[in-house]
PDB file of C-alpha atoms in Angstrom:
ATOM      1  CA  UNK C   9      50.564  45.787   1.645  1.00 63.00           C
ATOM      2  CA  UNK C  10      48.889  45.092   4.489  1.00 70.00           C
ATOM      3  CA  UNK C  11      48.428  41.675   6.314  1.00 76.00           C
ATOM      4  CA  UNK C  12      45.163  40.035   5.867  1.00 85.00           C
ATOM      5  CA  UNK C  13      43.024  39.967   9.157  1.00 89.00           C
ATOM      6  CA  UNK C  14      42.256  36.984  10.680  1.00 94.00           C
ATOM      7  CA  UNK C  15      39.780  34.910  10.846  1.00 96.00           C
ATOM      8  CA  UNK C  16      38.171  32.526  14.323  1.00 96.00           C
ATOM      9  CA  UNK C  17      35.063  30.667  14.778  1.00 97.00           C
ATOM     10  CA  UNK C  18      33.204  31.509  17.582  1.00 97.00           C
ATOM     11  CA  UNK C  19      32.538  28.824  19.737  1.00 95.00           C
ATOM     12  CA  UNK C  20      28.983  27.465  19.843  1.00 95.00           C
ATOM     13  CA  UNK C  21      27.769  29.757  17.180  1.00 96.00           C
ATOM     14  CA  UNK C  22      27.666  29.843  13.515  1.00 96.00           C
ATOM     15  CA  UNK C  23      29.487  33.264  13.583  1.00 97.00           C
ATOM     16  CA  UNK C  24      33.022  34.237  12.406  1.00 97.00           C
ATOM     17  CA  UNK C  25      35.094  37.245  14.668  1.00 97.00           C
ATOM     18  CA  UNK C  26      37.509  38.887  11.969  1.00 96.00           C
ATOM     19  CA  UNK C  27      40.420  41.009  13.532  1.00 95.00           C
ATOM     20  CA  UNK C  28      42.939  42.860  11.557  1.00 91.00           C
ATOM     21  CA  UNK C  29      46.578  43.769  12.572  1.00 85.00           C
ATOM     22  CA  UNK C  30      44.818  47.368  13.773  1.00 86.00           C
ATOM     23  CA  UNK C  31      43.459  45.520  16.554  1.00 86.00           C
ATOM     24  CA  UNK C  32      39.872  46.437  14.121  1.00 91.00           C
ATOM     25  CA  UNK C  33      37.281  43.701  14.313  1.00 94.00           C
ATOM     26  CA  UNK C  34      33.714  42.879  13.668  1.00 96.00           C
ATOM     27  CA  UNK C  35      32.182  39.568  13.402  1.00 97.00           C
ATOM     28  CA  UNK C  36      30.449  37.860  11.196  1.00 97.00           C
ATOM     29  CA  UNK C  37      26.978  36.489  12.095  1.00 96.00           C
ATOM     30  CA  UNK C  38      25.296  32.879  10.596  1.00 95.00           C
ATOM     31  CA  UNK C  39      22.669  35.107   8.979  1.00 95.00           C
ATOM     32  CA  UNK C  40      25.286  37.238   6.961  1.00 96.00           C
ATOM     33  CA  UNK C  41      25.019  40.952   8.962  1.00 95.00           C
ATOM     34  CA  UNK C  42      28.820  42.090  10.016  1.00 96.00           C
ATOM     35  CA  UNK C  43      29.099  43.622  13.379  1.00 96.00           C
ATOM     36  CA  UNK C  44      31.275  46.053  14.368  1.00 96.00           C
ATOM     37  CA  UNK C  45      33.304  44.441  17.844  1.00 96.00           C
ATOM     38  CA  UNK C  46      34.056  47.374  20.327  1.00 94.00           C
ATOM     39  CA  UNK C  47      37.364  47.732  21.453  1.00 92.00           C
ATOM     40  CA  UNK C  48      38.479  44.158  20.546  1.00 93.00           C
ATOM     41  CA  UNK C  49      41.310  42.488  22.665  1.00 93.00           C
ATOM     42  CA  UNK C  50      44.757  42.008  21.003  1.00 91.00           C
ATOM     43  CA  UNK C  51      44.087  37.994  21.879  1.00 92.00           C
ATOM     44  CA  UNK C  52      40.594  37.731  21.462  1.00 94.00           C
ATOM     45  CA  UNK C  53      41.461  34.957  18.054  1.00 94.00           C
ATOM     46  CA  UNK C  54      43.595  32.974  19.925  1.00 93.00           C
ATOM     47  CA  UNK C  55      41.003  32.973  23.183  1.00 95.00           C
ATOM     48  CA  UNK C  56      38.082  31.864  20.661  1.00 95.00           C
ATOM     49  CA  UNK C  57      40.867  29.200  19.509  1.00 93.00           C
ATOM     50  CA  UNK C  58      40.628  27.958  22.743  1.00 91.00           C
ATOM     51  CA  UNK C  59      43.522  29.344  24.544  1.00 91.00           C
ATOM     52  CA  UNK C  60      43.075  31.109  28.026  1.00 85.00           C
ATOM     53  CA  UNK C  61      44.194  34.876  28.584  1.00 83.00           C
ATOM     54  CA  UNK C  62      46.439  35.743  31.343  1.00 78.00           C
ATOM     55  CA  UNK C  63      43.984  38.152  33.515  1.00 84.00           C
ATOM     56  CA  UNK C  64      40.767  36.642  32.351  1.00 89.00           C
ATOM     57  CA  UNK C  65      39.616  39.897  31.056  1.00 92.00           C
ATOM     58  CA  UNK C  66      39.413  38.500  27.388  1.00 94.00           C
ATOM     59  CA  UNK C  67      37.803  35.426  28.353  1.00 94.00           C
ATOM     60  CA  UNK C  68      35.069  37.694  29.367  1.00 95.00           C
ATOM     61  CA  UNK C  69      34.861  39.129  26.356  1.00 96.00           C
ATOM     62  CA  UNK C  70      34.817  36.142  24.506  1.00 95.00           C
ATOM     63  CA  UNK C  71      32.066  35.066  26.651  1.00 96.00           C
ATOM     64  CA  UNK C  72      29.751  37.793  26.154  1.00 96.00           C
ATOM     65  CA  UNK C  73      30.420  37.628  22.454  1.00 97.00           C
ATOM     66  CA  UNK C  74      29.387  34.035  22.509  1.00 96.00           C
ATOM     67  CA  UNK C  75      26.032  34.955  24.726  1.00 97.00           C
ATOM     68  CA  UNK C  76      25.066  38.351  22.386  1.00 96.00           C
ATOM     69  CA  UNK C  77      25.361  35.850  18.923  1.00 97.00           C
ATOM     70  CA  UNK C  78      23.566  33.383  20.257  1.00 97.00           C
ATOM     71  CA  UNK C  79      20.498  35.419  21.588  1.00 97.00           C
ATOM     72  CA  UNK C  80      20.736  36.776  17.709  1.00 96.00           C
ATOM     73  CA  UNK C  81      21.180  33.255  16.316  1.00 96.00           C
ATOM     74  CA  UNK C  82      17.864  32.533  18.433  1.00 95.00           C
ATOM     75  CA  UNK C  83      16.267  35.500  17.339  1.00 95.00           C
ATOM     76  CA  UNK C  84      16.689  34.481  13.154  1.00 95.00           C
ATOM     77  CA  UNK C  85      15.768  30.787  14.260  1.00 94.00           C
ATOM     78  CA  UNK C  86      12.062  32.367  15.691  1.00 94.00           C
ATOM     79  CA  UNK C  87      11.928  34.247  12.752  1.00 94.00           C
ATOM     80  CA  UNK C  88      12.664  31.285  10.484  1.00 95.00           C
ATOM     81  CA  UNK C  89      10.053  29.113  12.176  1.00 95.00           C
ATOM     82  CA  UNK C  90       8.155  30.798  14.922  1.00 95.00           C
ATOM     83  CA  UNK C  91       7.497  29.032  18.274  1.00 93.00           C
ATOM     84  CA  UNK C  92       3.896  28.685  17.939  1.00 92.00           C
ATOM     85  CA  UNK C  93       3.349  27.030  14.807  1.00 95.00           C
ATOM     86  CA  UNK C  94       6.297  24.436  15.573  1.00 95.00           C
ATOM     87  CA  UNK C  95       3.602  21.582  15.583  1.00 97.00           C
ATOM     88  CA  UNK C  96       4.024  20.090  12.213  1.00 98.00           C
ATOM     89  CA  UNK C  97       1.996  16.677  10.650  1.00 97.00           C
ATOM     90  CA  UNK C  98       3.563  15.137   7.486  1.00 98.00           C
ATOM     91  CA  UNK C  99       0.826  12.029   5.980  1.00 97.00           C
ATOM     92  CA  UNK C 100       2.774   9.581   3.540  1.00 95.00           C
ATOM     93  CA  UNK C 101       5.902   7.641   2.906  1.00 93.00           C
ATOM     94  CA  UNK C 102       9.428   7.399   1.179  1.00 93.00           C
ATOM     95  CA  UNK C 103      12.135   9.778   0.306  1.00 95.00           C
ATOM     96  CA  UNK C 104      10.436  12.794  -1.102  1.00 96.00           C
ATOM     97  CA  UNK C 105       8.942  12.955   2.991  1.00 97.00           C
ATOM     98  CA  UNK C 106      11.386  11.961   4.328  1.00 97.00           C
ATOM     99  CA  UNK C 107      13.404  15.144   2.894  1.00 97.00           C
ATOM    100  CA  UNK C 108      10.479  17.055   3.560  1.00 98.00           C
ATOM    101  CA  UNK C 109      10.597  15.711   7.482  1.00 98.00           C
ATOM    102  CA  UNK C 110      14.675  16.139   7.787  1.00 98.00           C
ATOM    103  CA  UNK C 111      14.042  20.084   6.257  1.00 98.00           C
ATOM    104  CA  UNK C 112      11.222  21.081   8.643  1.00 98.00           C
ATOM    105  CA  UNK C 113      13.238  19.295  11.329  1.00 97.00           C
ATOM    106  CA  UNK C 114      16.276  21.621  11.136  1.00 96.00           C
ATOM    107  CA  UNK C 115      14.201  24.121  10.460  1.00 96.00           C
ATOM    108  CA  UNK C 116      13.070  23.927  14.202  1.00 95.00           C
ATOM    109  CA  UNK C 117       9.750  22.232  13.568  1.00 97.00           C
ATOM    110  CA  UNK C 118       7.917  19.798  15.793  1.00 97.00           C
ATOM    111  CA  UNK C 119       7.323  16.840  12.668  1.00 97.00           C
ATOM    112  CA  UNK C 120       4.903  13.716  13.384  1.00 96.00           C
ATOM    113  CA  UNK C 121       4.724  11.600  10.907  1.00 96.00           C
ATOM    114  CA  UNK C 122       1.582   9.376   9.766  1.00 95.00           C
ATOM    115  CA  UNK C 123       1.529   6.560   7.118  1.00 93.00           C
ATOM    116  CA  UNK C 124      -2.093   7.666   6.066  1.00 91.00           C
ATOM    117  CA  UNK C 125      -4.908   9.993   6.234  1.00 90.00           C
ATOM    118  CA  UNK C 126      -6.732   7.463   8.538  1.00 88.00           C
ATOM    119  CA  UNK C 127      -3.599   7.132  10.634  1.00 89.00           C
ATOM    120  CA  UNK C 128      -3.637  10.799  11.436  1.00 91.00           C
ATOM    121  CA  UNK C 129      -7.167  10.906  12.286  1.00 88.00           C
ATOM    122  CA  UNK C 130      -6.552   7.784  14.648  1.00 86.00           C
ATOM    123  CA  UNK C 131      -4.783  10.139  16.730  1.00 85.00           C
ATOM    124  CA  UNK C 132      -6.972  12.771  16.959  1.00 81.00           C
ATOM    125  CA  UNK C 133     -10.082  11.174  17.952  1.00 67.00           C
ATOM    126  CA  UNK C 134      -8.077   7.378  18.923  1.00 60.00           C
ATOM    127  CA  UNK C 135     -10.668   5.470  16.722  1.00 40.00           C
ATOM    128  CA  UNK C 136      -9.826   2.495  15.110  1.00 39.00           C
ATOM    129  CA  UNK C 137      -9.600   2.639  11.360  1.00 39.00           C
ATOM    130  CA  UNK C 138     -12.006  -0.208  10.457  1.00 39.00           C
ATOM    131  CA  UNK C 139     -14.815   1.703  12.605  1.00 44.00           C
ATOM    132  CA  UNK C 140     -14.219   5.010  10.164  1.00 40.00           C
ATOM    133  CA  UNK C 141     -16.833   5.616   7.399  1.00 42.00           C
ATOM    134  CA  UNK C 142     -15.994   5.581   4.066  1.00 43.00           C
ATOM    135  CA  UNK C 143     -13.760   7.496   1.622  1.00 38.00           C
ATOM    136  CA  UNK C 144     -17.376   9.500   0.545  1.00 39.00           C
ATOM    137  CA  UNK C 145     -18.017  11.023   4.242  1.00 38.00           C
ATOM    138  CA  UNK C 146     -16.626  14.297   4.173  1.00 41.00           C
ATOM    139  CA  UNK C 147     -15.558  16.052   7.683  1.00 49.00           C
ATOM    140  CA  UNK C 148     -13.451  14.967  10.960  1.00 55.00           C
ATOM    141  CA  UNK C 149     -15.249  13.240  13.685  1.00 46.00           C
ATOM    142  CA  UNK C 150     -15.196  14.337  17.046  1.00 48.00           C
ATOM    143  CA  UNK C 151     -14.643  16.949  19.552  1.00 52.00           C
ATOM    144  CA  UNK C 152     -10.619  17.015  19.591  1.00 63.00           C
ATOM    145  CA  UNK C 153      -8.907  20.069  18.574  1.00 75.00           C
ATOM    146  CA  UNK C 154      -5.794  18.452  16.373  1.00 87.00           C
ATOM    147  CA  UNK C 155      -2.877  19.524  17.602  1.00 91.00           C
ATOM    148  CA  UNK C 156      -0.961  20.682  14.901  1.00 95.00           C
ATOM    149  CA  UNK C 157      -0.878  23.995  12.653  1.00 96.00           C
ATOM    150  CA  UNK C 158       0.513  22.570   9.585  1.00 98.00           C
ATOM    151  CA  UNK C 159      -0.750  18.680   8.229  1.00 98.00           C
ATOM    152  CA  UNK C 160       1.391  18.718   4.641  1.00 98.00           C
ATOM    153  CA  UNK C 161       0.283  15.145   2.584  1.00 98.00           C
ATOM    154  CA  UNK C 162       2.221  13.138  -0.130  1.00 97.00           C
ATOM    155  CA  UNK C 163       0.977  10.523  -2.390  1.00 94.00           C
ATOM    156  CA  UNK C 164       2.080   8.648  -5.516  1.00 90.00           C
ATOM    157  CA  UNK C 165      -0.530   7.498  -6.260  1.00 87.00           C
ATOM    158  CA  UNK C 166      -4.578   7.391  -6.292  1.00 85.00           C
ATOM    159  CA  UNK C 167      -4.947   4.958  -3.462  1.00 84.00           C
ATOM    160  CA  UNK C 168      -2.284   6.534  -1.114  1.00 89.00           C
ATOM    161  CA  UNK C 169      -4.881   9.968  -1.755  1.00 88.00           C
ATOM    162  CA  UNK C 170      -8.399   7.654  -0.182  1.00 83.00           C
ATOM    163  CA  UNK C 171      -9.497  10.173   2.900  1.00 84.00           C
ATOM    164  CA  UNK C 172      -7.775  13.386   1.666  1.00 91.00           C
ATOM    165  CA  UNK C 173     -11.543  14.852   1.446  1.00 88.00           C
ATOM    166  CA  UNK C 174     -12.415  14.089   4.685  1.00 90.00           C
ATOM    167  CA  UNK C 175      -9.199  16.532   5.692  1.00 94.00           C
ATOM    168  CA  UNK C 176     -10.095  19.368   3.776  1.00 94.00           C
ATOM    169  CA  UNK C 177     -12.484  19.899   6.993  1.00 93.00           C
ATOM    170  CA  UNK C 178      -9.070  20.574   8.897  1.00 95.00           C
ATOM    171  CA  UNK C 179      -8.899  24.220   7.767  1.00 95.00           C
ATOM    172  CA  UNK C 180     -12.329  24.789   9.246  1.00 93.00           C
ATOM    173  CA  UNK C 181     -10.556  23.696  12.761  1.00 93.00           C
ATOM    174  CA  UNK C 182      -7.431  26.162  11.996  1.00 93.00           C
ATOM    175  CA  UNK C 183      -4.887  24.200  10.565  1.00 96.00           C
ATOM    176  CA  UNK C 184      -3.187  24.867   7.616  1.00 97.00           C
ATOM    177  CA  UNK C 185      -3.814  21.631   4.404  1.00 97.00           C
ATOM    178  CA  UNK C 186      -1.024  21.267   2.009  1.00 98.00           C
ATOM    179  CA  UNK C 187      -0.776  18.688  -0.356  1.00 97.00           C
ATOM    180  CA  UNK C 188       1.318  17.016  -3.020  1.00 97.00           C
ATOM    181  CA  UNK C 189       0.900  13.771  -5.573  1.00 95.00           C
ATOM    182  CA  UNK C 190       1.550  12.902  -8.086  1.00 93.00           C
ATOM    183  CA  UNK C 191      -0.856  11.056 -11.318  1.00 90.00           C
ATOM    184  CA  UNK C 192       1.614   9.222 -13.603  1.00 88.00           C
ATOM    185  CA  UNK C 193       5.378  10.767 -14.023  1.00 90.00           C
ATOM    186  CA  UNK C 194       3.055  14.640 -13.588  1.00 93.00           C
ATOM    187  CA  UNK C 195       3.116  16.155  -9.897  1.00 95.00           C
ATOM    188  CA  UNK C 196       1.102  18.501  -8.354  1.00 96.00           C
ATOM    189  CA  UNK C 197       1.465  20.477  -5.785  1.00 98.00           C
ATOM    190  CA  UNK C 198      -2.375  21.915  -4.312  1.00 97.00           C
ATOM    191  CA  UNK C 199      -3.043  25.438  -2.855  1.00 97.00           C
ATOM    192  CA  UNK C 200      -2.319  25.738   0.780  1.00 97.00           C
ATOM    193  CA  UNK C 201      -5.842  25.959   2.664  1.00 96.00           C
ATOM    194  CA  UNK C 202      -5.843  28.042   5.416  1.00 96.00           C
ATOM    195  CA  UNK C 203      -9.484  28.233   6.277  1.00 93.00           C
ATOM    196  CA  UNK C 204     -13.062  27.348   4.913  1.00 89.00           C
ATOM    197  CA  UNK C 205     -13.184  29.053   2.881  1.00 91.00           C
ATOM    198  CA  UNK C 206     -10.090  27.924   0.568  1.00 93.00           C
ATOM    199  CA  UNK C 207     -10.228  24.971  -2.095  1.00 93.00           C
ATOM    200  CA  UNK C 208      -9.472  22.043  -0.249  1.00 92.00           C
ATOM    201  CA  UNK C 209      -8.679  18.572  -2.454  1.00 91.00           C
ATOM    202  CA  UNK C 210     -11.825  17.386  -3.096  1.00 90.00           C
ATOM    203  CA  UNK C 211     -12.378  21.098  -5.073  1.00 91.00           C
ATOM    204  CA  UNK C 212      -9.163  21.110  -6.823  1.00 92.00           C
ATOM    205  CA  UNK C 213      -9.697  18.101  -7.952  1.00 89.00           C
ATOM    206  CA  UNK C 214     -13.539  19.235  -9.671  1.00 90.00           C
ATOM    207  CA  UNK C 215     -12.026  22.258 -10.646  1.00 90.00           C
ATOM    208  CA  UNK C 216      -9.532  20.275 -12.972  1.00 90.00           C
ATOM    209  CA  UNK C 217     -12.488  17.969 -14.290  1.00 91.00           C
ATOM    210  CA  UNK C 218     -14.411  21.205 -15.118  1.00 90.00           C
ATOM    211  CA  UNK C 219     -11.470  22.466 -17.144  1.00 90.00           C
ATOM    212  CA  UNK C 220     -10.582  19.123 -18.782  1.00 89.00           C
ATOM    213  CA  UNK C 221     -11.663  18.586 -22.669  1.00 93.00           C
ATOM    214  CA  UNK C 222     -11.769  14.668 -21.538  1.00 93.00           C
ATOM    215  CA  UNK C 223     -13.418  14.759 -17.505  1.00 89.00           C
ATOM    216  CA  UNK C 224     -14.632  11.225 -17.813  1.00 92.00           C
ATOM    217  CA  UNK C 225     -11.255   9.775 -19.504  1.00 92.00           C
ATOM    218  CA  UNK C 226      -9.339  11.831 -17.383  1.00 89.00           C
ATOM    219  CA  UNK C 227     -10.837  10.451 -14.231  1.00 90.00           C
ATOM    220  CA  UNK C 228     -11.140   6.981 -14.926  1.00 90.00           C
ATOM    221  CA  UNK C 229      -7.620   6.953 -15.673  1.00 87.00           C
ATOM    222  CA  UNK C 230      -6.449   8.843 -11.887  1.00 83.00           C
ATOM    223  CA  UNK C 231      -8.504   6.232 -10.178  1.00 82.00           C
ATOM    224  CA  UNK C 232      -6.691   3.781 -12.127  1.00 81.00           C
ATOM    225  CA  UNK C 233      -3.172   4.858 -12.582  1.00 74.00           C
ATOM    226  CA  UNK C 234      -0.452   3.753 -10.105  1.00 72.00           C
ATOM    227  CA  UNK C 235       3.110   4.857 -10.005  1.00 66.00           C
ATOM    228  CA  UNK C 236       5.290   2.652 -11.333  1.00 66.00           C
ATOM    229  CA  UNK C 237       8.513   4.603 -10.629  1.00 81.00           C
ATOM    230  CA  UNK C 238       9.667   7.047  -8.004  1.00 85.00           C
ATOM    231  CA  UNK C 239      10.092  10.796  -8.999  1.00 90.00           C
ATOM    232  CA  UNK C 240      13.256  11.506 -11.142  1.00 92.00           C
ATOM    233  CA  UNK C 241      15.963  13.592  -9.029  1.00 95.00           C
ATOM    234  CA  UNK C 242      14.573  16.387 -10.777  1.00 96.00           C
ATOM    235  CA  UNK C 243      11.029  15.705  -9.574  1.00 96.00           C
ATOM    236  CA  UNK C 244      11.881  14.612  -6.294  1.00 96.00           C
ATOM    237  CA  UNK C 245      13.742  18.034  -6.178  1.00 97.00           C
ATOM    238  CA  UNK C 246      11.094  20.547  -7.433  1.00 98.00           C
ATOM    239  CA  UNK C 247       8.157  19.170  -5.455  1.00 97.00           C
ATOM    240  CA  UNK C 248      10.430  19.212  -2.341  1.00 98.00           C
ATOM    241  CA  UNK C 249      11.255  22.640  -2.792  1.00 98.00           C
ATOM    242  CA  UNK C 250       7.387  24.113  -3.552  1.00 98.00           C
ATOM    243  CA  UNK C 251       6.400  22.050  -0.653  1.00 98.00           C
ATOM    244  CA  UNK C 252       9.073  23.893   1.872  1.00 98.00           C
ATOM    245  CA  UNK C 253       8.605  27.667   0.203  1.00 98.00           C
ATOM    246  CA  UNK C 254       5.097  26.951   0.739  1.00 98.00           C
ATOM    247  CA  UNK C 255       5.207  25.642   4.410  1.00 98.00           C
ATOM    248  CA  UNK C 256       8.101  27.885   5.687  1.00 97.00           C
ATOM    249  CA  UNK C 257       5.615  31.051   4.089  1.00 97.00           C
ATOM    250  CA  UNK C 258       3.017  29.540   6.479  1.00 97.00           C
ATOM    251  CA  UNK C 259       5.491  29.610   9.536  1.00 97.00           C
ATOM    252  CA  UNK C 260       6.282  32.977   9.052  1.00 96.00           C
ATOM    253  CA  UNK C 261       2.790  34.668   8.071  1.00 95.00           C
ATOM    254  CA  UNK C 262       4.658  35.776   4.421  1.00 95.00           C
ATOM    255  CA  UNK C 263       2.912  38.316   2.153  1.00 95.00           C
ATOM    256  CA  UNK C 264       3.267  35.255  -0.362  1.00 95.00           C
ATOM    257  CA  UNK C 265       0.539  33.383   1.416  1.00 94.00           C
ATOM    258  CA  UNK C 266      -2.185  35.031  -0.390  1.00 94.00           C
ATOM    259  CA  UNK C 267      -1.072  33.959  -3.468  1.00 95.00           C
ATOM    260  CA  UNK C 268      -0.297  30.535  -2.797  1.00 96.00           C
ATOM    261  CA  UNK C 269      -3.738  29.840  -1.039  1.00 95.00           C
ATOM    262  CA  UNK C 270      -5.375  29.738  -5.117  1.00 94.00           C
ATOM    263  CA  UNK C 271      -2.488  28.277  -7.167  1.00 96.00           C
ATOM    264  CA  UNK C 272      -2.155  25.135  -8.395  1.00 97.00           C
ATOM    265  CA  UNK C 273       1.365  24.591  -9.064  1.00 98.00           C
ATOM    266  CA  UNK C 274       2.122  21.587 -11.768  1.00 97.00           C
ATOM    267  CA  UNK C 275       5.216  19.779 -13.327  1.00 97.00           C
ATOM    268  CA  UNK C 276       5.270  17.923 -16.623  1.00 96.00           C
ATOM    269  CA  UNK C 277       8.788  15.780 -16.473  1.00 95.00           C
ATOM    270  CA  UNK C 278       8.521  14.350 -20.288  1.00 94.00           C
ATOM    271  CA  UNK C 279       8.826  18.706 -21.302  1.00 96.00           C
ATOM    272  CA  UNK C 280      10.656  19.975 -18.182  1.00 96.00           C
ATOM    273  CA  UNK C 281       7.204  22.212 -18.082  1.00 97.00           C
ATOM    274  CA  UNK C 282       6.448  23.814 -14.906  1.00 98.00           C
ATOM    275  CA  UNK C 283       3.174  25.728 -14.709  1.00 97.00           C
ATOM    276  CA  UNK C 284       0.900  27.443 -12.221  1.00 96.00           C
ATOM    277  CA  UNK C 285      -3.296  27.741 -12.277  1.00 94.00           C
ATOM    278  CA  UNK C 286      -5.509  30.041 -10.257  1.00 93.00           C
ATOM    279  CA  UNK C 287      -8.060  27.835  -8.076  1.00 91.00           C
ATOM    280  CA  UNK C 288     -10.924  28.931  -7.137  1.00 81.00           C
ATOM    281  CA  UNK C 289     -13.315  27.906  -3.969  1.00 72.00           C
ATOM    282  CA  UNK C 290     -16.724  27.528  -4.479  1.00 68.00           C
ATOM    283  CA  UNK C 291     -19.898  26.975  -2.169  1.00 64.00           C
ATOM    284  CA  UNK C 292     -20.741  23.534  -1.804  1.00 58.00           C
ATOM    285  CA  UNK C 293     -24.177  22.527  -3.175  1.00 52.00           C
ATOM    286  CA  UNK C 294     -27.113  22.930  -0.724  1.00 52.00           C
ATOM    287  CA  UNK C 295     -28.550  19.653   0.999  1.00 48.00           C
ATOM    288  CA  UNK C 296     -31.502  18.054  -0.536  1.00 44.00           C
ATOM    289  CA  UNK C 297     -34.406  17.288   1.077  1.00 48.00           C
ATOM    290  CA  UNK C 298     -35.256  13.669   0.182  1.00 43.00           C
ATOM    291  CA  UNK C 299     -38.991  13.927   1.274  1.00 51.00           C
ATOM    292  CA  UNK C 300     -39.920  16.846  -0.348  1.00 43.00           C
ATOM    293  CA  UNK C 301     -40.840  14.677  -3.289  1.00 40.00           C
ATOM    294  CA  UNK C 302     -43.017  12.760  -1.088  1.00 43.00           C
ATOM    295  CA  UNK C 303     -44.497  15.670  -0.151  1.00 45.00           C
ATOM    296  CA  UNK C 304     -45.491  16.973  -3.641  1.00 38.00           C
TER     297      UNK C 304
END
């Protein structure tokens, strides 16, 4: 029976070269793919060990092996998260954005990070929060193209959600809205908005009223409710996970956007019940003239 083949790290790389006692190799890249290696020197393991070869040929070759998996390695991470849309905003607090933040991070994302809606608007425009008109005024102020492609918002609870309609005007400006909450133990996860034209939060949230048996109950009770509890593990887990397949579908222009930019994607803890609902956009109402009563 033949000897197994051996197995060496290559340096700086997430690759593997395997040689077998043919002098047969290929390696093994961070992505999965196996390579064939060309003529593979009888030392080539122990000069990826770190050992030195006596004529310096087979450092050479360990060199170029290092350069031509790298340029791969940075090849898959511009497919993973393309260069231009590296410019990432994340609006809330604690560990579920945190997780969100570390994942987009290594990811090769560009993450800011902003306590609140009104926080990230301070830095577009650089107005001071007290000066900002209410919760009710829909629309960014000001000339200032934001700088990111991607804002992604978290909230537990009603209050942490004040100013979300006023960014539903961000898709309008050509980035990308995604947002998660939950109302009680339940979380939600909102269609991605990628223009105008898609339901932003302030439509989701009239779309669920229209499809409620209970509209008035069920609103007085999300103004009122407050979490009283993090997310279970479980939670904490799922919402992370729609939020990322959802973003890193964004980075990388995925057939899957489509379908995300109407669904509505919704976990009950108390049944372990995960669901999804088509949203649809609708025009907004036309402006009323105040003085054509006056008129009549």
């Amino acid at each position: 029976m033949p000897p197994e083949p051996s197995v060496s790290p290559v340096p700086g790389t997430g690759a593997h070269a395997i040689v077998d006692s043919a002098g047969t190799g290929v390696v093994r890249t961070s992505s999965g793919r196996f390579l064939r290696l060309v003529s593979p020197p009888d030392d080539l393991l122990d000069v990826l060990g770190g050992a030195s070869s006596a004529d310096g040929k087979t450092d050479a070759y360990a060199e170029a092996l290092r350069a031509k998996v790298s340029a791969r390695e940075e090849e898959d991470a511009q497919h993973r998260w393309p260069g231009p849309r590296r410019e990432v905003a994340l609006i809330g607090t604690g560990p579920l954005v945190d997780a969100v933040a570390e994942a987009l991070t290594g990811w090769g994302a560009a993450v800011t990070r902003h306590t609140d809606g009104d926080a990230l608007l301070d830095s577009i425009d650089g107005a001071a929060a007290p000066d900002r008109p209410d919760s009710g005024t829909a629309g960014l102020r000001g000339e200032d193209t934001p700088p990111w492609g991607l804002v992604i918002a978290y909230a537990d609870s009603s209050a942490e959600r004040l100013g979300w309609d006023r960014l539903d005007a961000l898709p309008g400006q050509g980035v990308a809205w995604l947002r998660a909450y939950r109302e009680g133990e339940n979380c939600f996860v909102d269609p991605l908005s990628l223009n105008g034209d898609d339901p932003g939060a302030e439509q989701v949230y009239r779309r669920r009223l229209a499809a409620s048996f209970v509209p008035r109950e069920l609103d007085t009770w999300r103004r009122a409710a407050v979490a009283s509890t993090p997310p279970s593990a479980a939670a904490h887990t799922l919402m992370t996970g729609r939020l990322l397949t959802l973003a890193l579908a964004w980075a990388q222009g995925a057939d899957a956007l489509e379908g995300y930019r109407g669904t509505l994607w919704k976990l009950v803890p108390a049944t372990g019940t995960i669901s999804e609902h088509p949203v649809l956009a609708y025009d907004p109402p036309p402006s009323i003239d105040l003085g054509a009563r006056r008129r009549v």
